[in-house]
Amino acid sequence: METSRLQRGSDFAGLSRRIAQAGLLERRPGYYAVRIGLVAGLFGGSWALFAAVGDSWWQIPVAVLLAVAFAQVTLLAHDLAHGQISRSRRRSRIAGLLVGNLAVGLSYGWWMDKHTRHHANPNHEDHDPDVSPDVLIWSHKQAEAARGLPRLIGRRQAFLFFPLLTLEGVNLKVSSFRALRRPSLKARMAEGLLLSAHVLIYLGALFLVLPPGMALVFLAVHQACYGVYLGCTFAPNHKGMPVLSAQDELDFLRRQVLTSRNVSGGRLVNVALGGLNYQIEHHLFPSMPSANLRRAQPIVRDYCRSLGVEYVECGLFASWGQALRHLHEVGRPLRR
């Protein structure tokens, strides 16, 4: 038993050596220079188009375009948080505050802490904040303990999943402001000032250019599309995969691989999901630049197969289907 455990514990070390020898952990400054330029152009161009269209219901397609821009900026903040763009924590944090707090109204410090805990224990019902039963239920154990709103929604949560995602953009902003009350949040003053500046500039632009009614419609469409985009980006990666509990003792490699799912679909899916479609590789090597994940995939996949570790990959729509079936299944006790 002890020998087997030692062999399992060394499995990731063997994979890590192969990845390092392939040079896949090296920075990609050229790639990120181009990507940051394109995302900045999309973000700035969307706001310029908003100003040019003015008082018109043609602003609705602009709201959708701006939601795509916000999501792509958020994906850049994700890469900053993992140290993929710069090795300097200070530079990454400053850029993250500007990109997250000021540009899209998402607390960089709060989200980074939450996402770090997710990476440490993905899909663990006790330790992963992404599967905590705040509104949705992710395991039968959570269903049995559910009370209040989660119990009410849990009965039909698979059908309510996408409608609830329309509120995710607003939920992230509310959670960001609530996090300012935590003494553990670093640079609370800077975070609060930048979040407040985002809200004032954002709402000021909407109500300065548009009549009140149209501004509210623009806000609703923009935030709803932003929430759905983010949900459709992150949900395929883990939802519907095994949910771990205190009884599950897995080494690092198996904990990351068995709870993650890759999404196939080519270059378009890769751009749309910001490289997170290679979720298995990303969870094994969080600091790996997203441009290298595609090259790491065959190495990781073959290595997992040699160990007999299941490596899951499917299309985008199939991944959503698996997530919805899982939500429906774990909500079954509440429908009895």
PDB file of N, CA and C in Angstrom, residues 137-144 153-159 239-241 243 320-336:
ATOM      1  N   ILE A 137     -27.367  23.354  -6.397  1.00  0.00           N
ATOM      2  CA  ILE A 137     -26.919  22.194  -5.625  1.00  0.00           C
ATOM      3  C   ILE A 137     -26.096  21.303  -6.543  1.00  0.00           C
ATOM      4  N   TRP A 138     -24.932  20.832  -6.028  1.00  0.00           N
ATOM      5  CA  TRP A 138     -24.005  20.111  -6.885  1.00  0.00           C
ATOM      6  C   TRP A 138     -23.796  18.657  -6.468  1.00  0.00           C
ATOM      7  N   SER A 139     -24.381  18.207  -5.359  1.00  0.00           N
ATOM      8  CA  SER A 139     -24.212  16.822  -4.931  1.00  0.00           C
ATOM      9  C   SER A 139     -25.452  16.371  -4.170  1.00  0.00           C
ATOM     10  N   HIS A 140     -25.615  15.060  -4.031  1.00  0.00           N
ATOM     11  CA  HIS A 140     -26.751  14.528  -3.275  1.00  0.00           C
ATOM     12  C   HIS A 140     -26.662  14.928  -1.802  1.00  0.00           C
ATOM     13  N   LYS A 141     -25.449  15.007  -1.275  1.00  0.00           N
ATOM     14  CA  LYS A 141     -25.276  15.439   0.110  1.00  0.00           C
ATOM     15  C   LYS A 141     -25.789  16.852   0.299  1.00  0.00           C
ATOM     16  N   GLN A 142     -25.489  17.735  -0.636  1.00  0.00           N
ATOM     17  CA  GLN A 142     -25.974  19.105  -0.563  1.00  0.00           C
ATOM     18  C   GLN A 142     -27.492  19.148  -0.713  1.00  0.00           C
ATOM     19  N   ALA A 143     -28.036  18.277  -1.541  1.00  0.00           N
ATOM     20  CA  ALA A 143     -29.492  18.237  -1.716  1.00  0.00           C
ATOM     21  C   ALA A 143     -30.188  17.853  -0.414  1.00  0.00           C
ATOM     22  N   GLU A 144     -29.623  16.895   0.300  1.00  0.00           N
ATOM     23  CA  GLU A 144     -30.227  16.454   1.557  1.00  0.00           C
ATOM     24  C   GLU A 144     -30.201  17.549   2.617  1.00  0.00           C
ATOM     25  N   ILE A 153     -35.045  26.090  -5.649  1.00  0.00           N
ATOM     26  CA  ILE A 153     -34.526  26.098  -7.011  1.00  0.00           C
ATOM     27  C   ILE A 153     -33.995  24.726  -7.411  1.00  0.00           C
ATOM     28  N   GLY A 154     -33.430  23.990  -6.447  1.00  0.00           N
ATOM     29  CA  GLY A 154     -32.801  22.711  -6.747  1.00  0.00           C
ATOM     30  C   GLY A 154     -33.720  21.707  -7.415  1.00  0.00           C
ATOM     31  N   ARG A 155     -34.995  21.819  -7.192  1.00  0.00           N
ATOM     32  CA  ARG A 155     -35.934  20.859  -7.796  1.00  0.00           C
ATOM     33  C   ARG A 155     -35.937  20.942  -9.317  1.00  0.00           C
ATOM     34  N   ARG A 156     -35.768  22.134  -9.851  1.00  0.00           N
ATOM     35  CA  ARG A 156     -35.810  22.350 -11.297  1.00  0.00           C
ATOM     36  C   ARG A 156     -34.581  23.106 -11.772  1.00  0.00           C
ATOM     37  N   GLN A 157     -33.449  22.902 -11.088  1.00  0.00           N
ATOM     38  CA  GLN A 157     -32.283  23.727 -11.355  1.00  0.00           C
ATOM     39  C   GLN A 157     -31.697  23.530 -12.748  1.00  0.00           C
ATOM     40  N   ALA A 158     -31.855  22.351 -13.326  1.00  0.00           N
ATOM     41  CA  ALA A 158     -31.338  22.138 -14.674  1.00  0.00           C
ATOM     42  C   ALA A 158     -32.050  23.042 -15.677  1.00  0.00           C
ATOM     43  N   PHE A 159     -33.347  23.240 -15.482  1.00  0.00           N
ATOM     44  CA  PHE A 159     -34.122  24.098 -16.382  1.00  0.00           C
ATOM     45  C   PHE A 159     -33.875  25.579 -16.095  1.00  0.00           C
ATOM     46  N   LYS A 239     -18.546  21.041 -14.330  1.00  0.00           N
ATOM     47  CA  LYS A 239     -19.908  20.632 -13.989  1.00  0.00           C
ATOM     48  C   LYS A 239     -20.255  19.333 -14.704  1.00  0.00           C
ATOM     49  N   GLY A 240     -20.741  18.387 -13.933  1.00  0.00           N
ATOM     50  CA  GLY A 240     -21.038  17.070 -14.482  1.00  0.00           C
ATOM     51  C   GLY A 240     -19.905  16.087 -14.310  1.00  0.00           C
ATOM     52  N   MET A 241     -18.759  16.571 -13.838  1.00  0.00           N
ATOM     53  CA  MET A 241     -17.646  15.687 -13.514  1.00  0.00           C
ATOM     54  C   MET A 241     -17.777  15.236 -12.065  1.00  0.00           C
ATOM     55  N   VAL A 243     -17.919  14.804  -8.240  1.00  0.00           N
ATOM     56  CA  VAL A 243     -17.849  15.727  -7.104  1.00  0.00           C
ATOM     57  C   VAL A 243     -17.179  14.987  -5.956  1.00  0.00           C
ATOM     58  N   TRP A 320     -22.195  21.027 -22.069  1.00  0.00           N
ATOM     59  CA  TRP A 320     -23.352  21.665 -21.419  1.00  0.00           C
ATOM     60  C   TRP A 320     -24.408  20.624 -21.072  1.00  0.00           C
ATOM     61  N   GLY A 321     -24.615  19.653 -21.988  1.00  0.00           N
ATOM     62  CA  GLY A 321     -25.594  18.602 -21.729  1.00  0.00           C
ATOM     63  C   GLY A 321     -25.231  17.782 -20.508  1.00  0.00           C
ATOM     64  N   GLN A 322     -23.950  17.448 -20.365  1.00  0.00           N
ATOM     65  CA  GLN A 322     -23.518  16.687 -19.194  1.00  0.00           C
ATOM     66  C   GLN A 322     -23.722  17.487 -17.914  1.00  0.00           C
ATOM     67  N   ALA A 323     -23.443  18.772 -17.973  1.00  0.00           N
ATOM     68  CA  ALA A 323     -23.627  19.622 -16.791  1.00  0.00           C
ATOM     69  C   ALA A 323     -25.105  19.691 -16.396  1.00  0.00           C
ATOM     70  N   LEU A 324     -25.984  19.844 -17.383  1.00  0.00           N
ATOM     71  CA  LEU A 324     -27.416  19.938 -17.084  1.00  0.00           C
ATOM     72  C   LEU A 324     -27.969  18.615 -16.565  1.00  0.00           C
ATOM     73  N   ARG A 325     -27.508  17.499 -17.129  1.00  0.00           N
ATOM     74  CA  ARG A 325     -27.978  16.199 -16.641  1.00  0.00           C
ATOM     75  C   ARG A 325     -27.527  15.972 -15.197  1.00  0.00           C
ATOM     76  N   HIS A 326     -26.323  16.418 -14.888  1.00  0.00           N
ATOM     77  CA  HIS A 326     -25.844  16.288 -13.508  1.00  0.00           C
ATOM     78  C   HIS A 326     -26.693  17.122 -12.560  1.00  0.00           C
ATOM     79  N   LEU A 327     -26.992  18.349 -12.940  1.00  0.00           N
ATOM     80  CA  LEU A 327     -27.832  19.210 -12.099  1.00  0.00           C
ATOM     81  C   LEU A 327     -29.201  18.580 -11.878  1.00  0.00           C
ATOM     82  N   HIS A 328     -29.755  17.998 -12.930  1.00  0.00           N
ATOM     83  CA  HIS A 328     -31.081  17.381 -12.804  1.00  0.00           C
ATOM     84  C   HIS A 328     -31.028  16.153 -11.899  1.00  0.00           C
ATOM     85  N   GLU A 329     -29.970  15.385 -12.017  1.00  0.00           N
ATOM     86  CA  GLU A 329     -29.836  14.156 -11.229  1.00  0.00           C
ATOM     87  C   GLU A 329     -29.688  14.469  -9.735  1.00  0.00           C
ATOM     88  N   VAL A 330     -28.804  15.404  -9.383  1.00  0.00           N
ATOM     89  CA  VAL A 330     -28.568  15.674  -7.963  1.00  0.00           C
ATOM     90  C   VAL A 330     -29.774  16.369  -7.334  1.00  0.00           C
ATOM     91  N   GLY A 331     -30.637  16.955  -8.154  1.00  0.00           N
ATOM     92  CA  GLY A 331     -31.853  17.578  -7.606  1.00  0.00           C
ATOM     93  C   GLY A 331     -32.998  16.610  -7.435  1.00  0.00           C
ATOM     94  N   ARG A 332     -32.784  15.334  -7.814  1.00  0.00           N
ATOM     95  CA  ARG A 332     -33.876  14.349  -7.744  1.00  0.00           C
ATOM     96  C   ARG A 332     -34.452  14.185  -6.328  1.00  0.00           C
ATOM     97  N   PRO A 333     -33.613  14.120  -5.266  1.00  0.00           N
ATOM     98  CA  PRO A 333     -34.205  13.957  -3.914  1.00  0.00           C
ATOM     99  C   PRO A 333     -35.178  15.071  -3.551  1.00  0.00           C
ATOM    100  N   LEU A 334     -35.006  16.250  -4.106  1.00  0.00           N
ATOM    101  CA  LEU A 334     -35.883  17.376  -3.773  1.00  0.00           C
ATOM    102  C   LEU A 334     -37.203  17.315  -4.527  1.00  0.00           C
ATOM    103  N   ARG A 335     -37.285  16.473  -5.565  1.00  0.00           N
ATOM    104  CA  ARG A 335     -38.517  16.367  -6.338  1.00  0.00           C
ATOM    105  C   ARG A 335     -39.429  15.265  -5.817  1.00  0.00           C
ATOM    106  N   ARG A 336     -38.945  14.500  -4.848  1.00  0.00           N
ATOM    107  CA  ARG A 336     -39.764  13.393  -4.322  1.00  0.00           C
ATOM    108  C   ARG A 336     -40.797  13.920  -3.342  1.00  0.00           C
TER     109      ARG A 336
END
